[in-house]
mmCIF file of C-alpha atoms in Angstrom:
data_model
loop_
_atom_site.group_PDB
_atom_site.id
_atom_site.type_symbol
_atom_site.label_atom_id
_atom_site.label_comp_id
_atom_site.label_asym_id
_atom_site.label_seq_id
_atom_site.Cartn_x
_atom_site.Cartn_y
_atom_site.Cartn_z
ATOM 1 C CA MET A 1 18.537 62.561 0.674
ATOM 2 C CA LYS A 2 19.183 59.762 3.142
ATOM 3 C CA ARG A 3 22.826 59.291 4.036
ATOM 4 C CA GLN A 4 22.551 55.514 3.802
ATOM 5 C CA ARG A 5 21.470 55.752 0.117
ATOM 6 C CA LEU A 6 24.537 58.012 -0.690
ATOM 7 C CA TYR A 7 26.934 55.360 0.757
ATOM 8 C CA ASN A 8 25.185 52.573 -1.335
ATOM 9 C CA ILE A 9 25.163 54.476 -4.648
ATOM 10 C CA LEU A 10 28.947 53.998 -5.366
ATOM 11 C CA GLN A 11 29.556 50.296 -5.636
ATOM 12 C CA GLY A 12 33.271 50.657 -6.287
ATOM 13 C CA ALA A 13 35.933 52.206 -8.498
ATOM 14 C CA HIS A 14 36.136 50.890 -12.046
ATOM 15 C CA ILE A 15 39.849 50.222 -12.727
ATOM 16 C CA SER A 16 40.930 49.471 -16.246
ATOM 17 C CA GLU A 17 43.592 50.724 -18.685
ATOM 18 C CA THR A 18 41.026 53.155 -20.321
ATOM 19 C CA ALA A 19 39.975 54.481 -16.954
ATOM 20 C CA ASN A 20 43.532 55.147 -15.833
ATOM 21 C CA MET A 21 44.366 57.001 -19.038
ATOM 22 C CA ILE A 22 41.256 59.139 -18.602
ATOM 23 C CA ALA A 23 42.146 59.852 -14.972
ATOM 24 C CA ASP A 24 45.673 60.906 -15.899
ATOM 25 C CA LYS A 25 44.743 63.132 -18.950
ATOM 26 C CA LYS A 26 41.412 64.664 -17.924
ATOM 27 C CA ASN A 27 41.257 64.238 -14.084
ATOM 28 C CA CYS A 28 38.130 62.100 -14.528
ATOM 29 C CA PHE A 29 37.469 59.070 -12.343
ATOM 30 C CA THR A 30 35.303 56.005 -13.073
ATOM 31 C CA PHE A 31 32.876 54.321 -10.690
ATOM 32 C CA LYS A 32 30.512 51.442 -10.868
ATOM 33 C CA VAL A 33 27.122 52.707 -9.488
ATOM 34 C CA LEU A 34 23.600 51.501 -8.900
ATOM 35 C CA LYS A 35 21.465 50.982 -11.973
ATOM 36 C CA ASP A 36 18.761 53.405 -10.580
ATOM 37 C CA ALA A 37 21.173 56.232 -9.458
ATOM 38 C CA THR A 38 20.785 59.626 -11.077
ATOM 39 C CA VAL A 39 23.444 62.181 -12.049
ATOM 40 C CA GLY A 40 22.594 64.387 -8.998
ATOM 41 C CA GLU A 41 22.799 61.462 -6.531
ATOM 42 C CA ILE A 42 26.212 60.363 -7.938
ATOM 43 C CA LYS A 43 27.570 63.915 -7.654
ATOM 44 C CA GLU A 44 26.418 64.267 -4.115
ATOM 45 C CA ALA A 45 27.687 60.781 -3.145
ATOM 46 C CA VAL A 46 31.188 61.496 -4.466
ATOM 47 C CA GLU A 47 31.286 64.929 -2.774
ATOM 48 C CA VAL A 48 30.220 63.474 0.601
ATOM 49 C CA ILE A 49 32.402 60.283 0.634
ATOM 50 C CA TYR A 50 35.559 61.612 -0.936
ATOM 51 C CA GLU A 51 35.195 65.227 0.276
ATOM 52 C CA VAL A 52 36.102 66.727 -3.191
ATOM 53 C CA PRO A 53 34.166 69.061 -5.461
ATOM 54 C CA VAL A 54 32.689 67.605 -8.622
ATOM 55 C CA SER A 55 32.517 69.613 -11.882
ATOM 56 C CA LYS A 56 30.796 67.099 -14.179
ATOM 57 C CA VAL A 57 29.207 63.590 -14.064
ATOM 58 C CA THR A 58 28.548 61.493 -17.234
ATOM 59 C CA VAL A 59 26.688 58.206 -16.990
ATOM 60 C CA VAL A 60 26.891 55.076 -19.265
ATOM 61 C CA ASN A 61 24.707 52.008 -19.198
ATOM 62 C CA VAL A 62 26.930 48.975 -19.959
ATOM 63 C CA LYS A 63 25.081 46.166 -21.511
ATOM 64 C CA GLY A 64 25.827 42.661 -20.344
ATOM 65 C CA LYS A 65 27.609 40.313 -22.654
ATOM 66 C CA GLU A 66 26.402 36.881 -23.733
ATOM 67 C CA LYS A 67 29.094 34.210 -22.983
ATOM 68 C CA ARG A 68 29.240 30.707 -24.297
ATOM 69 C CA ASN A 69 30.298 27.810 -22.183
ATOM 70 C CA ALA A 70 29.959 23.970 -22.001
ATOM 71 C CA ARG A 71 26.398 24.331 -20.562
ATOM 72 C CA GLY A 72 25.071 26.653 -23.180
ATOM 73 C CA ILE A 73 24.808 30.466 -23.331
ATOM 74 C CA SER A 74 24.776 32.622 -20.192
ATOM 75 C CA LYS A 75 24.445 36.374 -19.932
ATOM 76 C CA LYS A 76 26.506 38.664 -17.785
ATOM 77 C CA PRO A 77 24.450 41.287 -15.890
ATOM 78 C CA SER A 78 24.046 44.882 -17.273
ATOM 79 C CA TRP A 79 25.481 47.629 -15.052
ATOM 80 C CA LYS A 80 25.952 51.412 -14.931
ATOM 81 C CA LYS A 81 29.189 53.301 -15.121
ATOM 82 C CA ALA A 82 29.812 56.972 -14.044
ATOM 83 C CA TYR A 83 32.613 59.221 -15.196
ATOM 84 C CA VAL A 84 33.198 61.936 -12.471
ATOM 85 C CA SER A 85 35.230 64.935 -13.534
ATOM 86 C CA LEU A 86 36.985 66.973 -10.871
ATOM 87 C CA PRO A 87 38.322 70.508 -10.974
ATOM 88 C CA VAL A 88 42.135 71.045 -11.556
ATOM 89 C CA GLY A 89 44.069 70.506 -8.304
ATOM 90 C CA HIS A 90 41.691 67.937 -6.805
ATOM 91 C CA GLU A 91 42.291 64.134 -6.810
ATOM 92 C CA ILE A 92 40.832 60.907 -5.423
ATOM 93 C CA GLU A 93 43.172 58.422 -3.838
ATOM 94 C CA PHE A 94 41.910 54.748 -4.109
ATOM 95 C CA SER A 95 44.734 53.069 -2.372
#
């Protein structure tokens, strides 16, 4: 796989209260990824970029919400979220 594609797959860490609780309890980190990324590509991208072994990857398609405003109804874009589990003793630092 091309190295450039690996660096584009991960669009950023998804930081929320739920993601922080999962990271603390299960050593599982959450990322926003490209919509056409596969589980294998996500696993390889995390291993190359953060230099940690990955034990499991779970992917969720997040549906965009409809929002109402003064000009009518608009729709937020849909996106893909990946939960990446690491073995015990390994961790990713985002700071």
